[in-house]
JSON list of C-alpha atoms in Angstrom, two decimals:
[
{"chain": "G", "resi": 6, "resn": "UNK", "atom": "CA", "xyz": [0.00, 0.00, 0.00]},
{"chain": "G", "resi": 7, "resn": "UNK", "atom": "CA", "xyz": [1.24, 3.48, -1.23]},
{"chain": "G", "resi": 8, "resn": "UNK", "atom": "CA", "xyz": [1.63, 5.40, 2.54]},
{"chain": "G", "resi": 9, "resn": "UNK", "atom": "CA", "xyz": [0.81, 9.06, 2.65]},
{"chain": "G", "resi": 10, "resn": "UNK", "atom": "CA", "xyz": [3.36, 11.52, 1.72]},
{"chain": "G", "resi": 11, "resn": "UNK", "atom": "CA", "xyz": [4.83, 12.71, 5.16]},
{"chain": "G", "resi": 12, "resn": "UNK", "atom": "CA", "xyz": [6.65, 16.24, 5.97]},
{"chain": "G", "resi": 13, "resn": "UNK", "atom": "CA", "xyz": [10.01, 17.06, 4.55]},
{"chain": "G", "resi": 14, "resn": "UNK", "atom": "CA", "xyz": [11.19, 18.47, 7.55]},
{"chain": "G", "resi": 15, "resn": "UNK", "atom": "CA", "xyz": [13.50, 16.63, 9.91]},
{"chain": "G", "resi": 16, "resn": "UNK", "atom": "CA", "xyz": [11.67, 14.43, 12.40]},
{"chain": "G", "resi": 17, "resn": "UNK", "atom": "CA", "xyz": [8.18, 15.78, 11.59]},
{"chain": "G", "resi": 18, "resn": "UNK", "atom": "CA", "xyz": [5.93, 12.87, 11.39]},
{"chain": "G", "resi": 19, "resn": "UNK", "atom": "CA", "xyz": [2.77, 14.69, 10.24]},
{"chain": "G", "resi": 20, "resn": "UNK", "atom": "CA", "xyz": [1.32, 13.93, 7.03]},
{"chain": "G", "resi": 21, "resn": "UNK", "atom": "CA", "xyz": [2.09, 16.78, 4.14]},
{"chain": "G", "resi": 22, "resn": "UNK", "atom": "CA", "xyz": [-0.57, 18.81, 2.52]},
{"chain": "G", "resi": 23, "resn": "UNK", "atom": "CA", "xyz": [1.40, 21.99, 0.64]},
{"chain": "G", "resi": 24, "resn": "UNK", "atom": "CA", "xyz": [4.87, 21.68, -1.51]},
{"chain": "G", "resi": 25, "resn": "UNK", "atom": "CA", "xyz": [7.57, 24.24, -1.06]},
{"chain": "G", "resi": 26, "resn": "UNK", "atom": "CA", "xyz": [9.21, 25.33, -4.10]},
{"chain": "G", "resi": 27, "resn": "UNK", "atom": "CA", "xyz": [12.19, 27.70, -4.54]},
{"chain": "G", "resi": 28, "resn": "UNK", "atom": "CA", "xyz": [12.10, 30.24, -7.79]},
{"chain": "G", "resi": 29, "resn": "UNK", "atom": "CA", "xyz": [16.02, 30.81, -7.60]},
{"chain": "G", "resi": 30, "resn": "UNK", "atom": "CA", "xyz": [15.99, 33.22, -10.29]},
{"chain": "G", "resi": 31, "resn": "UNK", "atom": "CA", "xyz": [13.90, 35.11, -8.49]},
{"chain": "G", "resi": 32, "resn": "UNK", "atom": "CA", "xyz": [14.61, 34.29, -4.93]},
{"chain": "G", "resi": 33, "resn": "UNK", "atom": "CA", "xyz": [11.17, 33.69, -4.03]},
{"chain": "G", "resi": 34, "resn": "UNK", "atom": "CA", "xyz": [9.87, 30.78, -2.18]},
{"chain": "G", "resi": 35, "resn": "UNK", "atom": "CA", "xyz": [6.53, 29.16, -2.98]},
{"chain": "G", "resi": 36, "resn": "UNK", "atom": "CA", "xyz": [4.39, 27.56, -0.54]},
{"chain": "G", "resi": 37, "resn": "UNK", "atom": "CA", "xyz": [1.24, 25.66, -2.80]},
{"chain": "G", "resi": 38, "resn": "UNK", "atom": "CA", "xyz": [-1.39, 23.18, -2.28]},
{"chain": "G", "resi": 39, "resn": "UNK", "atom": "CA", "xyz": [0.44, 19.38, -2.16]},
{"chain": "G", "resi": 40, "resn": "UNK", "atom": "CA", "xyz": [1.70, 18.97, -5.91]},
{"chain": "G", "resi": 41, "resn": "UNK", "atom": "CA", "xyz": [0.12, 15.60, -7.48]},
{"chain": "G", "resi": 42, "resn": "UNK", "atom": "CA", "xyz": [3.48, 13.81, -7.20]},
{"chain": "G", "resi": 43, "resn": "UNK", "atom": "CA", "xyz": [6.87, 14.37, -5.37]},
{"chain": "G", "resi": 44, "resn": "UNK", "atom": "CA", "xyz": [9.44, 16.09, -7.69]},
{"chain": "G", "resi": 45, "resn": "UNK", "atom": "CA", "xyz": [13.19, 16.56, -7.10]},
{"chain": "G", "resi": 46, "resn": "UNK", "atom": "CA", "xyz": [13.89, 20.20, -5.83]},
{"chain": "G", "resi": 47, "resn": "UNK", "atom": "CA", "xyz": [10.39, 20.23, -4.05]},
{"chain": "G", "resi": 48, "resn": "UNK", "atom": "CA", "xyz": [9.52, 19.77, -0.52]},
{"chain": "G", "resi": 49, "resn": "UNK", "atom": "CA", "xyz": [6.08, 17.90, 0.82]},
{"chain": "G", "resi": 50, "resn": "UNK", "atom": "CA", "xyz": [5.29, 19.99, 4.46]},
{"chain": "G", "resi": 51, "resn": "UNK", "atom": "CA", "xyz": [2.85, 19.75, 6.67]},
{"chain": "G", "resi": 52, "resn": "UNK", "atom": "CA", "xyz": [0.07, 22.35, 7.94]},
{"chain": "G", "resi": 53, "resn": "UNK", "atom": "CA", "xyz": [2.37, 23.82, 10.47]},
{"chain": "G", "resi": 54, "resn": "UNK", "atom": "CA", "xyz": [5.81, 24.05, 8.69]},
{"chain": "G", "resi": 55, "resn": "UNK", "atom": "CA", "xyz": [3.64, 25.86, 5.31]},
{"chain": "G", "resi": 56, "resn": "UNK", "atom": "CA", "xyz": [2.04, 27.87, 7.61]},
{"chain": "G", "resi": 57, "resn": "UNK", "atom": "CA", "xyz": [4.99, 28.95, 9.62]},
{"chain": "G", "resi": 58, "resn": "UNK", "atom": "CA", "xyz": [7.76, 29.03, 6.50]},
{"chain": "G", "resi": 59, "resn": "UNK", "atom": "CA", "xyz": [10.46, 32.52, 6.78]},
{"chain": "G", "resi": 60, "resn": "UNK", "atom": "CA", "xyz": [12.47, 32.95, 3.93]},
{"chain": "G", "resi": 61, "resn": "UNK", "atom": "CA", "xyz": [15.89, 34.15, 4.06]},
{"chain": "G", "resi": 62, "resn": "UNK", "atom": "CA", "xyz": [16.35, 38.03, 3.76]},
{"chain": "G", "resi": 63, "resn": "UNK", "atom": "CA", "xyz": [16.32, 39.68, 0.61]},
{"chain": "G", "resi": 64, "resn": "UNK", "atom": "CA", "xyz": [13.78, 36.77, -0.56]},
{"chain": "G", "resi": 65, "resn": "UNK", "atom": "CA", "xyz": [9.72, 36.55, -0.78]},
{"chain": "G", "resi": 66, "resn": "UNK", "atom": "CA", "xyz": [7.61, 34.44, 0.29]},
{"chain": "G", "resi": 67, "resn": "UNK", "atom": "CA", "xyz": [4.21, 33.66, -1.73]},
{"chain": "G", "resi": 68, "resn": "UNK", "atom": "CA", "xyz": [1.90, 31.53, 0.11]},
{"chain": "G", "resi": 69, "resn": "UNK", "atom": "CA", "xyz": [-0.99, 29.66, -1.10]},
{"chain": "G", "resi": 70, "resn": "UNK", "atom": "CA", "xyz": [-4.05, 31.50, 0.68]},
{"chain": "G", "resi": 71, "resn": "UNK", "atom": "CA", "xyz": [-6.34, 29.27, 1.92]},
{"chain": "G", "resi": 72, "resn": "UNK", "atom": "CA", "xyz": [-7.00, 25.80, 3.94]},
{"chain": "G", "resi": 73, "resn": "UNK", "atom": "CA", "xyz": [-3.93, 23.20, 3.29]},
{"chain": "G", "resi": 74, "resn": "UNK", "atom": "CA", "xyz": [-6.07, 19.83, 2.89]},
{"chain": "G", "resi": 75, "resn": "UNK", "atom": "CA", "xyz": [-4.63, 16.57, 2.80]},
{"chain": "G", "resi": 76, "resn": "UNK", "atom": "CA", "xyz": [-5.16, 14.75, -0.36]},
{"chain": "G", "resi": 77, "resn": "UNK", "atom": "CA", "xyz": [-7.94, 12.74, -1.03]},
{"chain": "G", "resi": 78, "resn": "UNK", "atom": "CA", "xyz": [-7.21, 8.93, -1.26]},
{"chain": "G", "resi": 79, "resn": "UNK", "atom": "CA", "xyz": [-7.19, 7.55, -4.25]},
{"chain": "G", "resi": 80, "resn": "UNK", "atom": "CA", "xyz": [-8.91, 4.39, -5.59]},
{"chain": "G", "resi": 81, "resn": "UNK", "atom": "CA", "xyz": [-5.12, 2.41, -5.39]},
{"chain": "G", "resi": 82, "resn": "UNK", "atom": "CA", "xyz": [-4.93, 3.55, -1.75]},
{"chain": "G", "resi": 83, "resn": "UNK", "atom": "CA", "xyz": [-8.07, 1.67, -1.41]},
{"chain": "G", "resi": 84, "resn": "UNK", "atom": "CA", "xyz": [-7.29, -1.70, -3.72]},
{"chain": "G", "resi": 85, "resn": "UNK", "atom": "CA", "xyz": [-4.38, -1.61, -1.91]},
{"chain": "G", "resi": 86, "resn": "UNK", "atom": "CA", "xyz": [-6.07, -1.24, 1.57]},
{"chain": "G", "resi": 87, "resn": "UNK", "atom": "CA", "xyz": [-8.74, -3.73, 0.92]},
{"chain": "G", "resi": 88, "resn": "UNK", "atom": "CA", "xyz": [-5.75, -6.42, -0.06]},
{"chain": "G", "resi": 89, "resn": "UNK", "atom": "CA", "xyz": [-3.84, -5.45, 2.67]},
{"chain": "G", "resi": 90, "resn": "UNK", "atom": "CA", "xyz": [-6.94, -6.36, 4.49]},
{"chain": "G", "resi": 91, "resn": "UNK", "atom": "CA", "xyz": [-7.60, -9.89, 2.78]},
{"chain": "G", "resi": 92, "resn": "UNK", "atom": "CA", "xyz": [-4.11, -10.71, 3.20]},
{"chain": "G", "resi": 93, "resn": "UNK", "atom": "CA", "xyz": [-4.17, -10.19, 7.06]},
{"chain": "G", "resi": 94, "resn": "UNK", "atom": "CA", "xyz": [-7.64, -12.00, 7.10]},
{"chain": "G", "resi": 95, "resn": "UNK", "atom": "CA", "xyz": [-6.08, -15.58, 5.19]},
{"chain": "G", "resi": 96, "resn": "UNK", "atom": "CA", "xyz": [-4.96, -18.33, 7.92]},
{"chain": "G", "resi": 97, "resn": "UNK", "atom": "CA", "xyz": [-1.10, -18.82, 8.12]},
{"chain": "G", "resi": 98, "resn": "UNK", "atom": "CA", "xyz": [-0.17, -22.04, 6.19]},
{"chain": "G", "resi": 99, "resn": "UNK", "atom": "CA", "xyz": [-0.42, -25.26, 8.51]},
{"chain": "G", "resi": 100, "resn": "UNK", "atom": "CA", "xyz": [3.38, -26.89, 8.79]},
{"chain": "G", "resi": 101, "resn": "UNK", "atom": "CA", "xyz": [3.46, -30.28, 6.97]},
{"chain": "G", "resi": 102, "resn": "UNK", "atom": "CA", "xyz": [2.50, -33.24, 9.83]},
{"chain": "G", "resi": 103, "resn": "UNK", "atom": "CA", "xyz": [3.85, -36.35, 8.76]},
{"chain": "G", "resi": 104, "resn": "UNK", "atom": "CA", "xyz": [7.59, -35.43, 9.31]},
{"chain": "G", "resi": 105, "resn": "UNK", "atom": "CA", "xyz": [8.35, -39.15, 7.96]},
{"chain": "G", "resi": 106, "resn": "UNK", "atom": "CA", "xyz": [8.05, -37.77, 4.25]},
{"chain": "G", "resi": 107, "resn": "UNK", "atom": "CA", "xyz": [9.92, -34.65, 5.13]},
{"chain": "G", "resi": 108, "resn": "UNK", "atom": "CA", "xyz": [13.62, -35.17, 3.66]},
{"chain": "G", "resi": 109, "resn": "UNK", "atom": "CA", "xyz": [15.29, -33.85, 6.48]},
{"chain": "G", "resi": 110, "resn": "UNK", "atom": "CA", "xyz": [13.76, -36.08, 9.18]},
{"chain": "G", "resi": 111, "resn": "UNK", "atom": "CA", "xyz": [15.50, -38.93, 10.69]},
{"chain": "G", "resi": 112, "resn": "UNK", "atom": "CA", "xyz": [14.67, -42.08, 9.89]},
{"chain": "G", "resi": 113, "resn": "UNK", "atom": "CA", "xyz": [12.07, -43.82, 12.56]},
{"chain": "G", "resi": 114, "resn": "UNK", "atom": "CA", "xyz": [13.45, -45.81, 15.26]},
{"chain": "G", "resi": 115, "resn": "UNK", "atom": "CA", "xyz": [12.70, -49.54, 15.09]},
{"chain": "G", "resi": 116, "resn": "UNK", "atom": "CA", "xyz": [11.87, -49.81, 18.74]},
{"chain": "G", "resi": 117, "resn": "UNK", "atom": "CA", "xyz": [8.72, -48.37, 20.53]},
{"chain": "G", "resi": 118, "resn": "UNK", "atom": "CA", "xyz": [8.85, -44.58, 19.98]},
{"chain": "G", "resi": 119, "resn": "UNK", "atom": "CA", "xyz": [6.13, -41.73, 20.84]},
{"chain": "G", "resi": 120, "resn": "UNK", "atom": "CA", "xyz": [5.83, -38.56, 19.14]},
{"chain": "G", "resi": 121, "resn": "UNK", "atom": "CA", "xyz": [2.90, -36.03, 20.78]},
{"chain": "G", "resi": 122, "resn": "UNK", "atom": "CA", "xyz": [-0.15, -38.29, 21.83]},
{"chain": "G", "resi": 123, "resn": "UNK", "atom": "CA", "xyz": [0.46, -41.25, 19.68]},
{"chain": "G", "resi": 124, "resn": "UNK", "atom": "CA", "xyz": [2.66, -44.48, 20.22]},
{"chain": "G", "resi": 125, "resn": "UNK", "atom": "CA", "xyz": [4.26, -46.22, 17.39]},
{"chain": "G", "resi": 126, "resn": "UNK", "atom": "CA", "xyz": [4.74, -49.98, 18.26]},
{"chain": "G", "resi": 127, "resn": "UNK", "atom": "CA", "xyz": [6.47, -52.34, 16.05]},
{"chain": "G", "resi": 128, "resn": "UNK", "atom": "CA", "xyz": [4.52, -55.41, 14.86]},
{"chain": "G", "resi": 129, "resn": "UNK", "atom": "CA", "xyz": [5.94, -58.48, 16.56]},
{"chain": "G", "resi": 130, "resn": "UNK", "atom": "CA", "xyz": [6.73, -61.95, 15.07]}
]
């Protein structure tokens, strides 16, 4: 399952909802509603780092005015939830039970031997 895109900022586990983009040319720094994909040279941030974003001096800051809303999930978040889901739901595979057929076993003892609740005893002659 895709995960949400989180904050860009150091050790900010919030969820992003606006993309930061610098206009070098220009030296202005652009603070938008979250961008449909992650670029190189962007930055996801959350509510509180867009909100709270200083520029360095001599630059501009243009802000998107507005509410920053996370993005709406899409229908692959949702296939992918609802498999996530089925695959939690399946029962974990059983281990084989007759270990006699299993390659790596060793070889049954010929005398009167007892493995869990059952006994296996030798036929006599």
């Amino acid at each position: 399952m895709r995960s949400p895109r989180r904050c860009s900022r150091n050790g900010c586990p919030r969820q992003a909802v606006a993309t930061l983009t610098y206009v070098y040319n220009e030296s202005t720094a652009v603070v938008g509603p979250l961008a449909a994909f992650a670029e190189p040279h962007t930055y996801d941030l959350c509510e509180p780092h867009a909100r709270s974003l200083t520029a360095p001096r001599g630059w501009e800051v243009v802000r998107h005015e507005g509410e920053f809303e996370p993005p709406p999930p899409t229908t692959d978040d949702l296939v992918a939830l609802a498999e996530a889901v089925r695959e939690a739901a399946r029962p974990a595979p059983r281990p084989p039970q007759d270990d006699q057929n299993h390659p790596s076993a060793p070889p049954a003892p010929s005398a009167t031997s007892r493995r869990g609740h059952l006994r296996v005893i030798p036929p006599t002659h």
